[in-house]
Amino acid sequence: MLDIQFIRDNPELVADKSKQKGYEVDITQLLGFDKERRELLQQVEDLRRQRNELTTKNKDQKPSDEQVKAGRELKDKLTDLEHKLSSIEQEYEDLLKQVPNVTPDDTPEGGEENNREEKKWGEPRQDDVEDHQAWGEKRGLIDFERGAKVAGNKFYYLKGELVQLELAVFQFGLQLAAKYGFTPVTVPHLVSQRAIEGTGFSAKGDEDQIYKIEGEDLHLIATAEIPLTGYHAAEILPTDKLPLLYVGLSPAYRKEAGAYGKHSKGLYRVHQFNKLELYVFCKPEDSEQWHKKLVDLEEEFCQALEIPYRLVRIAAGDLGQSAYKKFDIEYWSPADKNYRELMSCSNVTNYQARRLNIRYKNAEGKTEFVHTLNGTAAAFSRVCVALIENHQAAGDKVKIPTALQPFMSGKSEI
RNA sequence: GGAAGGGUGACCGAGUGGUUGAAGGUACUGGUCUUGAAAACCAGCGUGCCGUUUACGCGGUACCGUGGGUUCGAAUCCCACCCCUUCCGCCA
């Protein structure tokens, strides 16, 4: 959510930035509601003042008949106006929540095709490799057929050494995150609607992406970002505790409705995967710096796992509602001879904090919204694909990167 | 799932219809005292919104889990819901 005052002061800017992101929000209409709301509010508050004046006169004695009568009249008028006010406020808030976060001026314009490559690391291998699904199924390590039998398409079993590999990846990831100061957290996998909306997952798009428990206000998380954002909701964080750094370990459940087709082969796009998610609550002036550190951490992860990658700055049209600035790390896919998304990290400034009312006391003693950031530390399904494809060696073995070997009983290949 | 008790400011905790935005305490901030610190004492100390002001500020309004209701008037009464604690049941 944006600050209404900011929108009032910069209506064209907000409209432009929303448009760049591809969000159709009528700022003029929003400001109209805002104006109407404020006018009504003044009338309502004036009536309330009259009521308060009338009743405080009667402190400890019975009111006269006229006072009761006057009070009744005021009450009728108030009830009427309050109803009008609350319906305007409803429309106003609905619209305000739809306004996406603004973006800095150096954000590439356009959609996904305009994402800007910032950096490349590693040597993309050009020889042919077996794709991860075929490789895994042949060895009985990945089983989509039986996954479909019990749950449906895009569900799977992982077995044997791939399970060990998964645990190793998370162990390594946790260790790396700890080096940067992150506290490991496990989180609720089911959350309320309110928690989802707080993260800025579009309330409407929900149905395409998030599983809902029938008959309850409970939803399977699409990422630990959701429960981690809500963790400090409505709190005033002690300034000396900032930044608060968490690395959440959880499964991620995604409907991925309509996401079939390209880039959905095998483990790349599935309904469920385990993930390590980084989350930062910090002072506004520190968020840029923490964004860089999140990128550093992610790069260090890829380098340790010897996965060639490139760092990409996400263009406006490819940003989500809450992102102010976002980078993706794309791994080199030897099967596709192309880079594909592996992890991402976003600075959402105070967009989520404002919605969930997460604040701290600044140097002047004023309460102010914190900034929040999130980033992938490791989404195993994709890491698994990247490892299998990039580390295939002679004899169809897959080499295990040195960094992971300590977590796999020293095993050096699968 | 059943029963009982409870949700008040950063925290603890009074408060069952009318100067209660809310006693008291803690914490915090400033001051006195002290070589310094502690202690003691004095003072200050919530937030949102609307309006107003060059500004310090000022005026109004709202907020005692959430949402409704009763009343001239609600933290206080009524209803629903949420959450917490304890006990019972069930269970990894």
Coordinates of C-alpha atoms (C1' of nucleotides) in Angstrom, one line a residue:
Chain A
M1 CA 0.0 0.0 0.0
L2 CA 1.2 3.5 -0.8
D3 CA 0.9 6.6 1.4
I4 CA -2.2 8.5 0.3
Q5 CA -0.4 11.7 0.9
F6 CA 2.3 10.7 -1.5
I7 CA -0.3 9.9 -4.1
R8 CA -2.0 13.2 -3.5
D9 CA 1.3 15.0 -4.0
N10 CA 2.4 13.0 -7.0
P11 CA -0.6 11.8 -8.9
E12 CA 1.0 11.8 -12.4
L13 CA 4.1 10.0 -11.1
V14 CA 2.0 7.3 -9.4
A15 CA -0.2 6.9 -12.5
D16 CA 2.9 6.6 -14.8
K17 CA 4.7 4.1 -12.6
S18 CA 1.5 2.0 -12.3
K19 CA 1.1 2.0 -16.0
Q20 CA 4.7 1.0 -16.5
K21 CA 4.1 -2.0 -14.2
G22 CA 1.0 -2.9 -16.3
Y23 CA -1.5 -2.1 -13.5
E24 CA -4.7 -0.3 -14.5
V25 CA -5.5 1.9 -11.6
D26 CA -7.5 5.0 -12.0
I27 CA -5.7 7.5 -9.8
T28 CA -8.1 10.3 -10.6
Q29 CA -10.9 8.2 -9.4
L30 CA -9.0 7.3 -6.3
L31 CA -8.3 10.9 -5.5
G32 CA -12.0 11.6 -6.1
F33 CA -13.0 9.1 -3.5
D34 CA -10.3 10.5 -1.2
K35 CA -11.8 14.0 -1.5
E36 CA -15.3 12.8 -1.0
R37 CA -14.2 10.8 2.0
R38 CA -12.6 13.7 3.6
E39 CA -15.6 16.0 3.1
L40 CA -17.9 13.4 4.6
L41 CA -15.5 12.8 7.4
Q42 CA -15.5 16.5 8.4
Q43 CA -19.3 16.5 8.5
V44 CA -19.3 13.3 10.6
E45 CA -16.8 14.6 13.0
D46 CA -18.7 17.9 13.4
L47 CA -21.8 15.9 14.3
R48 CA -19.8 13.9 16.8
R49 CA -18.4 17.0 18.3
Q50 CA -22.0 18.3 18.8
R51 CA -22.9 15.0 20.4
N52 CA -20.0 15.1 22.7
E53 CA -20.8 18.6 23.8
L54 CA -24.3 17.7 24.5
T55 CA -23.5 14.6 26.6
T56 CA -20.6 16.0 28.6
K57 CA -22.9 18.6 29.9
N58 CA -25.0 15.9 31.5
K59 CA -22.1 14.3 33.4
D60 CA -23.9 13.1 36.5
Q61 CA -27.4 14.2 36.2
K62 CA -30.4 13.1 34.2
P63 CA -30.6 14.8 30.8
S64 CA -33.6 17.0 30.1
D65 CA -36.2 15.9 27.6
E66 CA -34.9 18.5 25.1
Q67 CA -31.4 17.2 25.4
V68 CA -32.6 13.7 24.8
K69 CA -34.5 14.8 21.8
A70 CA -31.6 16.8 20.4
G71 CA -29.4 13.8 21.0
R72 CA -31.8 11.5 19.1
E73 CA -31.8 13.9 16.2
L74 CA -28.0 14.0 16.1
K75 CA -27.9 10.3 16.3
D76 CA -30.2 9.9 13.3
K77 CA -28.1 12.3 11.2
L78 CA -24.9 10.6 12.3
T79 CA -26.0 7.1 11.5
D80 CA -27.0 8.2 8.1
L81 CA -23.8 10.0 7.3
E82 CA -21.6 7.3 8.9
H83 CA -23.1 4.8 6.5
K84 CA -22.3 6.9 3.6
L85 CA -18.8 7.5 4.8
S86 CA -18.1 3.8 5.4
S87 CA -19.3 2.9 1.9
I88 CA -17.0 5.6 0.4
E89 CA -14.2 4.4 2.6
Q90 CA -14.6 0.9 1.3
E91 CA -14.3 1.9 -2.3
Y92 CA -11.4 4.2 -1.5
E93 CA -9.5 1.4 0.3
D94 CA -10.2 -1.2 -2.3
L95 CA -8.7 1.2 -4.9
L96 CA -5.8 2.3 -2.8
K97 CA -4.8 -1.3 -2.2
Q98 CA -4.6 -1.9 -5.9
V99 CA -2.0 0.9 -6.5
P100 CA 1.3 -0.9 -7.0
N101 CA 4.5 0.2 -5.4
V102 CA 6.5 2.8 -7.3
T103 CA 9.8 2.0 -9.0
P104 CA 13.1 3.9 -9.1
D105 CA 13.9 5.7 -12.4
D106 CA 16.7 3.3 -13.4
T107 CA 14.1 0.5 -13.7
P108 CA 14.1 -0.9 -17.3
E109 CA 10.8 -0.1 -18.9
G110 CA 8.8 -2.8 -20.7
G111 CA 8.1 -6.4 -19.9
E112 CA 10.1 -9.5 -19.3
E113 CA 12.0 -9.1 -22.6
N114 CA 13.5 -5.9 -21.3
N115 CA 15.0 -7.4 -18.2
R116 CA 18.5 -6.1 -18.0
E117 CA 21.5 -8.4 -17.7
E118 CA 23.8 -7.0 -14.9
K119 CA 26.4 -9.8 -14.6
K120 CA 27.4 -13.2 -15.7
W121 CA 29.3 -15.8 -13.8
G122 CA 30.6 -19.2 -14.8
E123 CA 31.1 -21.0 -18.1
P124 CA 27.9 -22.1 -19.7
R125 CA 28.4 -25.6 -21.0
Q126 CA 27.5 -26.1 -24.6
D127 CA 27.6 -29.9 -24.9
D128 CA 24.4 -31.9 -24.8
V129 CA 23.1 -33.2 -21.5
E130 CA 20.2 -35.4 -20.6
D131 CA 17.3 -33.3 -19.2
H132 CA 16.8 -33.7 -15.5
Q133 CA 13.5 -35.5 -15.6
A134 CA 14.6 -38.2 -18.0
W135 CA 17.8 -38.6 -16.0
G136 CA 16.0 -38.9 -12.7
E137 CA 13.2 -41.1 -13.8
K138 CA 15.7 -43.6 -15.4
R139 CA 17.4 -44.0 -12.1
G140 CA 14.2 -44.1 -10.0
L141 CA 15.1 -40.9 -8.2
I142 CA 12.2 -38.8 -9.6
D143 CA 8.7 -40.2 -10.0
F144 CA 6.0 -38.1 -11.6
E145 CA 3.8 -40.9 -12.6
R146 CA 3.1 -42.1 -9.1
G147 CA 2.8 -38.5 -8.0
A148 CA 0.0 -38.1 -10.5
K149 CA -1.5 -41.3 -9.3
V150 CA -2.0 -40.0 -5.7
A151 CA -2.3 -36.3 -6.2
G152 CA -2.5 -35.4 -9.8
N153 CA -0.4 -33.8 -12.5
K154 CA 2.7 -31.9 -11.4
F155 CA 3.1 -33.8 -8.1
Y156 CA 6.1 -36.0 -7.7
Y157 CA 8.2 -38.2 -5.5
L158 CA 11.9 -37.7 -5.0
K159 CA 13.9 -40.7 -3.8
G160 CA 17.2 -41.9 -2.6
E161 CA 20.2 -39.7 -3.2
L162 CA 18.1 -36.8 -4.4
V163 CA 16.5 -36.6 -0.9
Q164 CA 20.0 -36.5 0.6
L165 CA 20.9 -33.9 -1.9
E166 CA 17.9 -31.8 -0.9
L167 CA 18.8 -32.0 2.7
A168 CA 22.4 -31.1 1.9
V169 CA 21.3 -28.1 -0.1
F170 CA 19.2 -26.8 2.8
Q171 CA 21.9 -27.5 5.3
F172 CA 24.4 -25.6 3.2
G173 CA 21.9 -22.8 2.6
L174 CA 21.2 -22.4 6.3
Q175 CA 24.8 -22.3 7.0
L176 CA 25.4 -19.7 4.4
A177 CA 22.5 -17.6 5.6
A178 CA 23.7 -17.9 9.2
K179 CA 27.0 -16.4 8.0
Y180 CA 25.1 -13.3 6.9
G181 CA 23.3 -13.2 10.3
F182 CA 20.0 -14.8 9.4
T183 CA 18.0 -16.7 12.0
P184 CA 16.4 -20.0 10.8
V185 CA 12.7 -20.1 11.2
T186 CA 10.0 -22.7 10.4
V187 CA 6.6 -21.2 9.8
P188 CA 2.9 -22.0 9.6
H189 CA 2.2 -23.6 6.2
L190 CA -1.4 -22.5 6.4
V191 CA -2.3 -18.8 6.7
S192 CA -5.3 -16.5 6.7
Q193 CA -6.5 -14.4 3.9
R194 CA -5.4 -11.3 5.7
A195 CA -1.8 -12.5 5.9
I196 CA -1.8 -13.2 2.2
E197 CA -3.1 -9.7 1.4
G198 CA -0.6 -8.1 3.6
T199 CA 2.2 -9.4 1.4
G200 CA 0.5 -7.8 -1.6
F201 CA -0.2 -11.0 -3.3
S202 CA -3.1 -9.6 -5.3
A203 CA -6.3 -10.6 -3.6
K204 CA -7.9 -11.3 -6.9
G205 CA -5.1 -13.3 -8.5
D206 CA -5.2 -15.5 -5.5
E207 CA -7.3 -18.2 -7.0
D208 CA -4.8 -18.8 -9.8
Q209 CA -2.0 -19.4 -7.5
I210 CA -2.9 -20.2 -3.9
Y211 CA -4.7 -23.3 -2.6
K212 CA -7.5 -22.7 -0.2
I213 CA -8.8 -25.0 2.5
E214 CA -12.5 -25.5 1.9
G215 CA -14.7 -23.9 4.5
E216 CA -11.9 -22.2 6.5
D217 CA -10.0 -19.0 6.3
L218 CA -6.8 -21.0 5.7
H219 CA -4.6 -21.1 2.6
L220 CA -1.5 -23.1 1.8
I221 CA 1.5 -20.8 1.6
A222 CA 3.0 -20.2 -1.8
T223 CA 6.2 -19.1 -0.1
A224 CA 7.5 -18.6 3.4
E225 CA 7.5 -14.9 2.6
I226 CA 3.8 -14.8 3.5
P227 CA 4.1 -16.0 7.1
L228 CA 7.4 -14.2 7.6
T229 CA 5.9 -10.9 6.5
G230 CA 3.0 -11.4 8.9
Y231 CA 5.3 -12.5 11.7
H232 CA 5.8 -8.9 13.0
A233 CA 2.4 -7.5 11.9
A234 CA 1.1 -4.6 13.9
E235 CA 4.3 -4.5 16.0
I236 CA 6.6 -1.6 16.8
L237 CA 10.0 -3.1 16.4
P238 CA 12.8 -2.1 18.8
T239 CA 15.2 0.1 16.9
D240 CA 18.3 -1.6 18.4
K241 CA 17.0 -5.0 17.1
L242 CA 17.0 -3.9 13.5
P243 CA 17.7 -5.3 11.1
L244 CA 15.7 -8.5 11.8
L245 CA 16.9 -11.2 9.5
Y246 CA 15.1 -14.5 9.0
V247 CA 15.6 -17.5 6.8
G248 CA 12.4 -19.5 6.6
L249 CA 12.3 -23.1 5.7
S250 CA 9.0 -24.3 4.3
P251 CA 7.2 -26.0 1.5
A252 CA 5.7 -23.8 -1.2
Y253 CA 2.4 -24.8 -2.7
R254 CA 1.3 -23.3 -6.0
K255 CA -1.7 -24.0 -8.2
E256 CA 0.1 -22.7 -11.3
A257 CA -3.2 -22.5 -13.0
G258 CA -2.7 -21.7 -16.7
A259 CA 1.1 -22.0 -16.4
Y260 CA 1.5 -25.1 -18.5
G261 CA 3.4 -25.0 -21.7
K262 CA 6.9 -23.7 -22.1
H263 CA 9.2 -23.7 -19.1
S264 CA 7.1 -26.1 -17.2
K265 CA 8.9 -29.4 -17.8
G266 CA 9.6 -31.7 -15.0
L267 CA 10.6 -30.2 -11.7
Y268 CA 11.0 -26.7 -13.1
R269 CA 7.3 -25.9 -12.4
V270 CA 5.5 -28.0 -9.8
H271 CA 2.7 -27.7 -7.3
Q272 CA 4.9 -28.2 -4.3
F273 CA 8.5 -27.7 -3.5
N274 CA 10.6 -27.0 -0.4
K275 CA 12.3 -23.7 -0.2
L276 CA 14.6 -21.5 1.9
E277 CA 13.4 -18.0 1.9
L278 CA 15.3 -14.9 3.2
Y279 CA 13.5 -12.1 4.8
V280 CA 14.7 -8.7 6.1
F281 CA 13.0 -6.1 8.3
C282 CA 15.2 -3.0 8.3
K283 CA 15.3 0.8 8.6
P284 CA 14.3 2.6 5.4
E285 CA 17.8 4.0 4.9
D286 CA 19.3 0.5 5.0
S287 CA 17.1 -1.3 2.6
E288 CA 19.2 -0.6 -0.5
Q289 CA 22.3 -2.0 1.2
W290 CA 20.4 -5.1 2.4
H291 CA 19.1 -5.6 -1.1
K292 CA 22.8 -5.8 -2.3
K293 CA 23.6 -8.2 0.5
L294 CA 20.7 -10.5 -0.5
V295 CA 22.1 -10.6 -4.0
D296 CA 25.6 -11.3 -2.7
L297 CA 24.3 -14.2 -0.6
E298 CA 22.4 -15.6 -3.6
E299 CA 25.5 -15.3 -5.8
E300 CA 27.6 -16.9 -3.2
F301 CA 25.2 -19.8 -3.1
C302 CA 25.3 -20.3 -6.8
Q303 CA 29.1 -20.0 -7.0
A304 CA 29.5 -22.5 -4.2
L305 CA 27.3 -24.9 -6.0
E306 CA 29.2 -24.2 -9.2
I307 CA 26.1 -23.2 -11.1
P308 CA 26.7 -20.8 -14.0
Y309 CA 24.3 -17.9 -13.8
R310 CA 23.5 -14.4 -14.7
L311 CA 22.1 -11.6 -12.6
V312 CA 19.2 -9.8 -14.1
R313 CA 17.5 -6.5 -13.2
I314 CA 13.7 -6.9 -13.6
A315 CA 11.9 -4.5 -15.9
A316 CA 8.9 -2.6 -14.7
G317 CA 6.3 -4.7 -16.5
D318 CA 7.7 -7.9 -15.0
L319 CA 7.6 -6.6 -11.4
G320 CA 4.9 -7.7 -8.9
Q321 CA 2.6 -5.3 -7.2
S322 CA 4.7 -4.8 -4.1
A323 CA 8.2 -4.7 -5.6
Y324 CA 10.1 -1.5 -5.7
K325 CA 13.2 -3.1 -7.2
K326 CA 13.9 -6.7 -8.0
F327 CA 16.8 -8.9 -9.3
D328 CA 16.6 -12.4 -10.6
I329 CA 19.3 -14.9 -10.7
E330 CA 19.0 -17.2 -13.7
Y331 CA 20.9 -20.4 -14.0
W332 CA 22.4 -21.7 -17.2
S333 CA 20.3 -24.6 -18.5
P334 CA 22.5 -26.8 -20.7
A335 CA 19.4 -28.7 -21.7
D336 CA 17.8 -25.6 -23.1
K337 CA 20.9 -23.7 -23.9
N338 CA 19.4 -20.7 -22.2
Y339 CA 19.2 -18.9 -18.8
R340 CA 16.2 -19.7 -16.6
E341 CA 15.0 -18.3 -13.4
L342 CA 16.4 -19.8 -10.3
M343 CA 16.0 -17.2 -7.5
S344 CA 14.9 -13.7 -7.1
C345 CA 15.1 -11.0 -4.5
S346 CA 13.0 -7.9 -4.0
N347 CA 13.1 -4.7 -2.0
V348 CA 9.4 -3.8 -1.4
T349 CA 10.3 -0.7 0.7
N350 CA 7.4 0.0 3.1
Y351 CA 4.7 -1.4 0.9
Q352 CA 4.1 -4.5 2.9
A353 CA 5.0 -2.8 6.2
R354 CA 2.3 -0.2 5.6
R355 CA -0.4 -2.8 5.0
L356 CA 0.6 -4.8 8.0
N357 CA 1.4 -1.8 10.2
I358 CA 5.0 -2.8 11.0
R359 CA 6.9 0.1 12.4
Y360 CA 9.9 1.2 14.4
K361 CA 10.9 4.3 16.2
N362 CA 13.3 6.4 14.2
A363 CA 16.1 8.6 15.5
E364 CA 13.7 11.5 16.2
G365 CA 11.5 9.2 18.2
K366 CA 8.8 9.1 15.5
T367 CA 7.2 5.8 14.6
E368 CA 7.9 5.0 11.0
F369 CA 7.3 2.1 8.7
V370 CA 10.1 -0.3 8.3
H371 CA 11.3 -1.6 4.9
T372 CA 11.1 -5.2 4.1
L373 CA 13.0 -7.4 1.6
N374 CA 12.7 -11.0 0.5
G375 CA 14.8 -13.3 -1.5
T376 CA 15.2 -16.9 -2.4
A377 CA 18.0 -18.7 -0.7
A378 CA 17.2 -22.1 -2.3
A379 CA 14.1 -23.5 -4.0
F380 CA 15.1 -27.1 -4.2
S381 CA 13.1 -28.2 -7.2
R382 CA 14.9 -25.7 -9.4
V383 CA 18.3 -26.1 -7.7
C384 CA 17.9 -29.8 -8.3
V385 CA 17.3 -29.2 -12.0
A386 CA 20.3 -26.8 -12.2
L387 CA 22.6 -29.3 -10.4
I388 CA 21.6 -32.3 -12.5
E389 CA 22.0 -30.5 -15.8
N390 CA 25.2 -28.6 -15.0
H391 CA 27.1 -31.4 -13.2
Q392 CA 26.4 -34.3 -15.5
A393 CA 29.6 -36.2 -16.1
A394 CA 30.8 -39.3 -18.0
G395 CA 28.8 -42.4 -17.2
D396 CA 25.7 -40.4 -16.5
K397 CA 26.9 -39.5 -13.1
V398 CA 26.1 -36.2 -11.5
K399 CA 29.0 -34.7 -9.6
I400 CA 28.2 -33.2 -6.2
P401 CA 29.8 -29.8 -5.7
T402 CA 32.5 -29.7 -3.1
A403 CA 30.5 -27.4 -0.9
L404 CA 27.7 -29.9 -0.5
Q405 CA 29.8 -33.0 0.0
P406 CA 30.2 -32.5 3.8
F407 CA 26.4 -32.7 4.0
M408 CA 26.3 -35.9 2.0
S409 CA 28.7 -38.0 4.0
G410 CA 31.5 -37.0 1.7
K411 CA 29.8 -38.5 -1.4
S412 CA 31.2 -36.9 -4.5
E413 CA 28.7 -38.1 -7.1
I414 CA 25.3 -39.5 -7.7
Chain B
rG1 C1' -14.2 -31.2 20.4
rG2 C1' -16.1 -29.9 25.9
rA3 C1' -15.6 -26.6 30.4
rA4 C1' -13.9 -22.3 33.0
rG5 C1' -11.2 -17.7 33.0
rG6 C1' -9.2 -13.7 30.2
rG7 C1' -7.9 -10.0 26.0
rU8 C1' -6.8 -2.2 28.4
rG9 C1' -1.1 2.1 26.1
rA10 C1' 6.3 -0.1 24.7
rC11 C1' 5.4 -3.6 29.1
rC12 C1' 2.7 -4.8 33.8
rG13 C1' -1.9 -3.5 35.7
rA14 C1' -6.6 -0.5 37.8
rG15 C1' -11.1 0.6 36.0
rU16 C1' -18.9 -2.4 35.3
rG17 C1' -23.0 3.6 32.0
rG18 C1' -21.4 10.4 32.3
rU19 C1' -14.4 15.5 32.5
rU20 C1' -11.5 8.0 31.5
rG21 C1' -7.1 9.1 26.5
rA22 C1' -7.8 6.1 30.4
rA23 C1' -5.3 5.5 38.0
rG24 C1' -0.8 3.2 39.7
rG25 C1' 3.8 1.0 38.4
rU26 C1' 7.9 -0.4 35.0
rA27 C1' 10.7 1.2 30.9
rC28 C1' 12.1 5.6 28.3
rU29 C1' 13.5 11.1 27.8
rG30 C1' 15.0 15.8 30.2
rG31 C1' 16.4 18.1 34.9
rU32 C1' 18.2 18.4 40.3
rC33 C1' 21.9 16.1 43.2
rU34 C1' 27.0 13.5 42.3
rU35 C1' 34.0 13.8 40.6
rG36 C1' 31.3 10.1 37.5
rA37 C1' 27.6 6.4 37.9
rA38 C1' 23.7 4.3 40.8
rA39 C1' 19.9 5.7 44.1
rA40 C1' 16.5 9.5 45.3
rC41 C1' 13.5 13.5 43.9
rC42 C1' 11.0 16.8 40.0
rA43 C1' 9.0 17.0 35.1
rG44 C1' 7.8 14.9 30.4
rC45 C1' 6.2 10.7 27.8
rG46 C1' 0.4 6.8 22.9
rU47 C1' -1.2 6.4 17.9
rG48 C1' -4.2 7.2 13.4
rC49 C1' -7.2 10.5 10.7
rC50 C1' -9.3 15.4 9.3
rG51 C1' -8.6 20.6 9.4
rU52 C1' -5.3 24.8 10.4
rU53 C1' -0.3 27.1 10.7
rU54 C1' 5.9 29.5 7.4
rA55 C1' 7.0 27.0 11.7
rC56 C1' 6.9 25.4 17.3
rG57 C1' 2.0 24.3 17.4
rC58 C1' -3.2 24.5 17.6
rG59 C1' -8.5 22.7 17.0
rG60 C1' -11.6 18.4 16.1
rU61 C1' -12.3 13.2 15.9
rA62 C1' -11.3 8.2 16.6
rC63 C1' -8.9 4.2 19.1
rC64 C1' -9.4 -0.2 25.7
rG65 C1' -9.2 -8.1 20.8
rU66 C1' -12.7 -7.6 16.0
rG67 C1' -17.5 -6.5 14.1
rG68 C1' -22.5 -5.3 15.2
rG69 C1' -26.3 -3.6 18.8
rU70 C1' -28.7 -0.9 23.1
rU71 C1' -28.4 4.3 25.1
rC72 C1' -29.0 11.4 25.0
rG73 C1' -24.1 9.2 26.5
rA74 C1' -20.3 2.7 26.2
rA75 C1' -13.5 0.5 27.9
rU76 C1' -17.9 -0.3 31.0
rC77 C1' -24.4 -3.4 29.1
rC78 C1' -26.1 -7.1 25.0
rC79 C1' -25.0 -10.3 20.5
rA80 C1' -21.6 -12.7 17.2
rC81 C1' -16.7 -13.8 15.9
rC82 C1' -11.3 -14.1 16.7
rC83 C1' -7.3 -15.0 20.0
rC84 C1' -4.8 -16.4 24.7
rU85 C1' -4.5 -19.3 29.4
rU86 C1' -6.0 -23.5 32.4
rC87 C1' -8.5 -28.2 32.9
rC88 C1' -10.9 -32.5 30.4
rG89 C1' -11.1 -35.5 25.9
rC90 C1' -8.5 -37.0 21.4
rC91 C1' -3.9 -37.6 19.1
rA92 C1' 1.8 -37.5 16.2

